[in-house]
XYZ file of C-alpha atoms in Angstrom:
344
model
C 1.921 19.366 -1.929
C -0.952 16.990 -1.017
C 0.883 16.283 2.220
C 0.682 19.911 3.367
C -3.006 20.104 2.450
C -3.672 17.037 4.570
C -1.985 18.686 7.532
C -3.991 21.897 7.099
C -7.181 19.900 6.788
C -6.391 17.939 9.935
C -5.800 21.137 11.936
C -8.915 22.837 10.609
C -11.261 19.983 11.483
C -10.600 18.075 14.662
C -11.934 14.856 13.158
C -11.421 14.644 9.376
C -11.719 11.045 8.008
C -10.393 9.131 11.254
C -3.373 2.182 8.675
C -1.920 -0.151 6.968
C -1.718 -1.414 3.442
C -3.312 -4.193 1.573
C -5.233 -5.252 4.668
C -7.167 -2.185 5.697
C -7.879 -0.875 2.215
C -9.734 -4.063 1.320
C -11.528 -4.154 4.664
C -12.613 -0.570 4.097
C -13.924 -1.587 0.687
C -15.743 -4.571 2.204
C -17.387 -2.324 4.786
C -18.654 -0.006 2.085
C -19.885 -2.819 -0.144
C -21.763 -4.801 2.474
C -23.417 -2.372 4.899
C -26.479 -0.195 4.696
C -28.648 2.186 6.706
C -26.767 3.975 9.455
C -23.528 2.224 8.507
C -23.840 3.451 4.912
C -24.406 7.025 6.079
C -21.504 6.841 8.534
C -19.076 5.538 5.909
C -20.213 8.203 3.457
C -19.578 10.896 6.048
C -16.146 9.521 6.888
C -15.091 8.985 3.276
C -16.027 12.548 2.302
C -13.784 13.839 5.068
C -11.010 11.523 3.903
C -10.959 12.632 0.282
C -8.062 14.869 -0.769
C -6.733 15.998 -4.134
C -3.258 15.518 -5.553
C -1.114 18.366 -6.901
C -1.132 16.762 -10.341
C -4.895 17.153 -10.717
C -7.551 14.619 -11.618
C -5.394 12.142 -13.509
C -1.865 10.803 -13.795
C 0.577 12.270 -16.316
C 0.670 8.730 -17.706
C -3.003 9.095 -18.680
C -4.502 11.267 -21.402
C -7.656 11.741 -19.329
C -9.220 10.701 -16.044
C -10.498 7.114 -15.946
C -13.662 5.673 -14.416
C -12.733 2.962 -11.874
C -16.216 1.475 -12.176
C -15.512 0.326 -15.748
C -11.844 1.058 -16.581
C -8.794 -0.840 -15.297
C -7.037 1.282 -12.666
C -4.268 1.214 -10.089
C -4.120 2.231 -6.440
C -1.041 2.869 -4.298
C -1.659 1.824 -0.699
C 0.630 3.408 1.878
C 0.974 2.174 5.451
C 2.440 5.008 7.526
C 4.529 4.693 10.690
C 2.383 7.262 12.524
C -0.495 7.559 14.985
C -3.101 9.993 16.329
C -4.199 11.362 12.970
C -0.636 11.950 11.732
C -0.174 10.947 8.081
C 3.333 12.316 7.494
C 6.837 10.772 7.646
C 8.171 7.683 5.894
C 5.939 4.924 4.537
C 6.340 1.717 6.512
C 4.623 -0.364 3.837
C 3.863 0.242 0.168
C 1.617 -1.846 -2.055
C 0.483 -1.193 -5.605
C -2.824 -2.839 -6.493
C -4.203 -3.026 -10.029
C -7.856 -3.752 -10.776
C -9.345 -4.969 -14.044
C -13.180 -4.815 -14.031
C -13.480 -6.621 -17.353
C -11.657 -9.666 -15.967
C -12.826 -9.161 -12.388
C -9.218 -9.588 -11.240
C -6.871 -7.916 -8.770
C -3.066 -7.973 -8.666
C -1.078 -6.756 -5.681
C 2.589 -5.806 -5.804
C 4.456 -5.547 -2.521
C 7.215 -2.916 -2.882
C 9.957 -3.508 -0.271
C 10.422 -0.342 1.788
C 14.231 -0.443 1.351
C 14.070 -0.690 -2.449
C 16.890 1.400 -3.954
C 15.280 3.628 -6.584
C 15.397 7.026 -8.227
C 13.296 9.395 -6.107
C 11.136 11.564 -8.371
C 11.964 15.254 -8.177
C 15.003 14.724 -5.940
C 17.654 13.692 -8.501
C 19.000 11.094 -6.137
C 18.930 7.355 -5.454
C 17.416 6.450 -2.098
C 15.105 4.047 -0.303
C 11.652 4.230 -1.804
C 9.965 4.710 1.558
C 11.801 8.045 1.960
C 9.800 9.519 -0.918
C 6.830 10.108 1.376
C 8.970 11.915 3.945
C 10.471 14.125 1.217
C 7.298 15.014 -0.639
C 4.268 13.222 0.740
C 1.854 11.214 -1.370
C 2.600 13.162 -4.553
C 6.301 12.235 -4.511
C 5.560 8.620 -3.555
C 3.191 8.263 -6.494
C 5.580 9.930 -8.953
C 8.426 7.663 -7.786
C 6.368 4.485 -8.291
C 5.173 5.695 -11.691
C 8.758 6.378 -12.801
C 9.896 2.994 -11.520
C 7.213 0.947 -13.289
C 6.325 3.222 -16.216
C 2.616 2.960 -15.422
C -0.002 5.357 -14.056
C -0.931 5.385 -10.383
C -4.546 6.482 -10.531
C -5.495 6.482 -6.865
C -3.917 6.268 -3.446
C -4.944 5.226 0.051
C -2.901 6.299 3.099
C -3.490 4.693 6.492
C -1.665 4.821 9.819
C -1.139 2.388 12.686
C -4.203 3.461 14.679
C -6.629 2.524 11.884
C -4.942 -0.842 11.344
C -5.010 -1.894 14.987
C -8.597 -0.765 15.509
C -9.860 -2.722 12.507
C -8.149 -5.899 13.750
C -9.562 -5.451 17.258
C -13.095 -4.785 16.032
C -12.889 -7.944 13.931
C -11.991 -9.852 17.090
C -8.440 -10.607 15.924
C -6.887 -12.492 13.008
C -5.578 -16.053 12.649
C -2.002 -16.590 11.437
C 0.654 -19.330 11.375
C 3.709 -17.732 13.030
C 6.877 -19.208 11.434
C 9.182 -18.466 14.385
C 9.056 -17.116 17.928
C 10.157 -13.475 18.026
C 10.125 -10.361 20.193
C 9.277 -6.980 18.688
C 9.579 -3.573 20.378
C 7.878 -0.282 19.563
C 7.640 1.878 22.661
C 5.330 4.366 20.948
C 2.721 1.751 20.026
C 2.756 -1.625 21.741
C 5.902 -1.669 23.913
C 7.577 -5.083 23.776
C 5.635 -8.108 22.538
C 6.696 -11.738 22.203
C 4.764 -13.823 19.697
C 5.170 -17.585 19.857
C 5.718 -19.914 16.895
C 2.697 -21.789 15.629
C -0.982 -21.001 15.010
C -2.013 -17.838 16.842
C -4.964 -15.463 16.997
C -3.541 -11.950 17.179
C -5.136 -8.748 18.413
C -4.478 -5.370 16.778
C -1.174 -4.640 18.515
C 0.121 -8.181 17.991
C -0.929 -8.168 14.326
C 0.874 -4.872 13.793
C 4.043 -6.276 15.394
C 3.720 -9.427 13.252
C 3.286 -7.383 10.071
C 6.192 -5.027 10.787
C 8.825 -7.445 12.120
C 11.716 -8.196 9.781
C 14.991 -8.256 11.795
C 14.139 -11.657 13.292
C 13.066 -13.020 9.923
C 15.929 -14.586 7.913
C 14.056 -13.574 4.733
C 13.940 -9.910 5.726
C 11.553 -7.793 3.656
C 10.442 -10.794 1.596
C 9.282 -12.649 4.678
C 7.677 -9.461 5.905
C 5.721 -9.177 2.677
C 4.455 -12.751 3.014
C 3.313 -12.090 6.580
C 1.464 -8.967 5.483
C -0.323 -10.982 2.806
C -1.212 -13.636 5.395
C -2.778 -10.987 7.621
C -4.645 -9.545 4.664
C -6.173 -12.915 3.840
C -7.151 -13.501 7.459
C -8.728 -10.053 7.741
C -10.728 -10.566 4.549
C -11.983 -13.903 5.892
C -13.064 -12.287 9.161
C -14.609 -9.267 7.450
C -16.612 -11.421 5.035
C -19.198 -11.649 7.794
C -19.667 -8.178 9.218
C -21.467 -9.660 12.212
C -17.927 -10.076 13.548
C -17.667 -6.296 13.894
C -18.725 -5.612 17.468
C -18.928 -1.838 17.359
C -19.289 -0.319 13.903
C -19.496 3.263 15.164
C -16.304 2.840 17.168
C -14.547 1.432 14.106
C -15.557 4.416 11.977
C -14.408 6.805 14.718
C -11.019 5.058 14.738
C -10.695 5.504 10.971
C -11.637 9.182 11.226
C -8.420 11.184 10.804
C -6.194 8.170 10.154
C -6.913 7.540 6.477
C -6.835 9.606 3.258
C -7.605 8.866 -0.389
C -8.279 10.688 -3.658
C -11.054 8.237 -4.584
C -14.617 9.478 -4.197
C -17.243 7.595 -2.220
C -19.281 7.035 -5.385
C -16.284 5.490 -7.137
C -15.657 3.119 -4.251
C -19.330 2.173 -4.179
C -19.164 1.386 -7.881
C -16.453 -1.202 -7.247
C -19.021 -3.751 -6.077
C -18.001 -5.996 -8.981
C -14.799 -6.778 -7.078
C -16.543 -7.976 -3.933
C -16.441 -11.625 -5.018
C -12.775 -11.364 -6.068
C -11.326 -10.307 -2.719
C -10.512 -13.897 -1.799
C -8.730 -14.479 -5.118
C -5.968 -11.874 -5.282
C -2.805 -12.544 -7.271
C 0.304 -11.595 -5.337
C 3.190 -10.068 -7.318
C 6.724 -9.386 -6.079
C 10.097 -8.094 -7.229
C 13.320 -10.097 -7.305
C 16.333 -8.341 -5.846
C 19.537 -8.520 -3.843
C 20.819 -7.216 -0.543
C 23.076 -4.228 -1.138
C 25.052 -1.962 1.185
C 26.431 1.451 0.244
C 28.305 3.709 2.684
C 27.096 1.526 5.529
C 23.425 1.866 4.496
C 21.380 -1.217 3.622
C 19.232 -1.276 0.466
C 17.222 -3.841 -1.452
C 18.538 -3.646 -5.019
C 15.745 -4.465 -7.436
C 16.825 -6.513 -10.454
C 16.210 -4.664 -13.694
C 14.791 -7.705 -15.456
C 12.348 -8.205 -12.594
C 11.218 -4.565 -12.691
C 10.669 -4.837 -16.434
C 8.751 -8.112 -16.065
C 6.488 -6.692 -13.351
C 5.966 -3.501 -15.344
C 4.876 -5.503 -18.399
C 2.535 -7.654 -16.320
C 0.830 -4.658 -14.720
C 0.573 -2.796 -18.022
C -1.236 -5.776 -19.516
C -3.546 -5.943 -16.504
C -4.308 -2.237 -16.931
C -4.913 -2.715 -20.674
C -1.961 -0.448 -21.474
C -0.060 -1.125 -24.678
C 3.315 -2.721 -24.076
C 6.224 -1.487 -26.182
C 7.526 -4.484 -28.134
C 9.791 -2.563 -30.482
C 12.962 -4.687 -30.966
C 15.224 -1.631 -30.896
C 13.716 -0.568 -27.572
C 14.233 -4.069 -26.194
C 17.886 -4.095 -27.291
C 18.499 -0.699 -25.655
C 16.849 -1.839 -22.429
C 18.968 -4.999 -22.371
C 22.138 -3.009 -23.029
C 21.303 -0.543 -20.250
C 20.596 -3.430 -17.884
C 23.972 -5.056 -18.633
C 25.766 -1.713 -18.142
C 24.163 -1.151 -14.748
C 24.966 -4.675 -13.607
C 28.592 -4.090 -14.584
C 28.780 -0.788 -12.673
C 26.891 -1.858 -9.557
C 28.874 -2.915 -6.496
C 27.395 -5.630 -4.291
């Protein structure tokens, strides 16, 4: 699996390409698009170390051939991993699917709640979607998302906590509007932090706590997703002027070993057409319900919502949408059957 190759690569080279989700992927893209000279060389060196291949090969099974992200619509699965110190294994703490359409110059971002109850690809079982990464690494995560939405996942980006916090710190922090005072504990990362209600400027550890907290939020994963988007927007605003980065070399060193992708440096460079669109991202989300089974909490995605999101993303990727009436009737019948058999 890609996961095992990442581990071998990390052991072989002490510093391969030294986390989070929407936030850091776009910052990484901004860094590549707007720097030159030494910075350009440093990013190239880091991104080459970061690049890994998937077991499936060059393209998704949902594609007839590999696409060119510089001119073709494409998708990217961004995984924020609950790990540190170069570790990119375990469960995914955050999962976002971004679709890009170069013809329209538009970006859509779907936040996938980590507790979403779905069919795990290759496991023949229903489970939380964030467990897919622990079971089978990036390959299984991608296959699970593809099966859920019936669309190709062309690329991925995996980041861990260390990369996320370092980026925030090097930007000098991010501005957010905290909706409620809360205390968050993670002994392995930032200990116990209390963040007060109201406008705040958060450092890397505080921003990570703000992005991860959900137990104190009455909206649970939905509120968590909104806070992650808020951080993303603040980071993009800060990163728009790279003069805010105090130590570029230190930032690249922090990324080294804490990020992986199957996208080449040349492909990322070719995405310059999106640079002006990073402040105009359309946020997409699922509708669902709280659901408990055998004492385990899940977020039960509504079938009509999954279908609606799938159709929207297919259109954004210029993929033909099946409008056959018979297919629609079967889908509606299946949806009604599942609703009848599901216990809430």
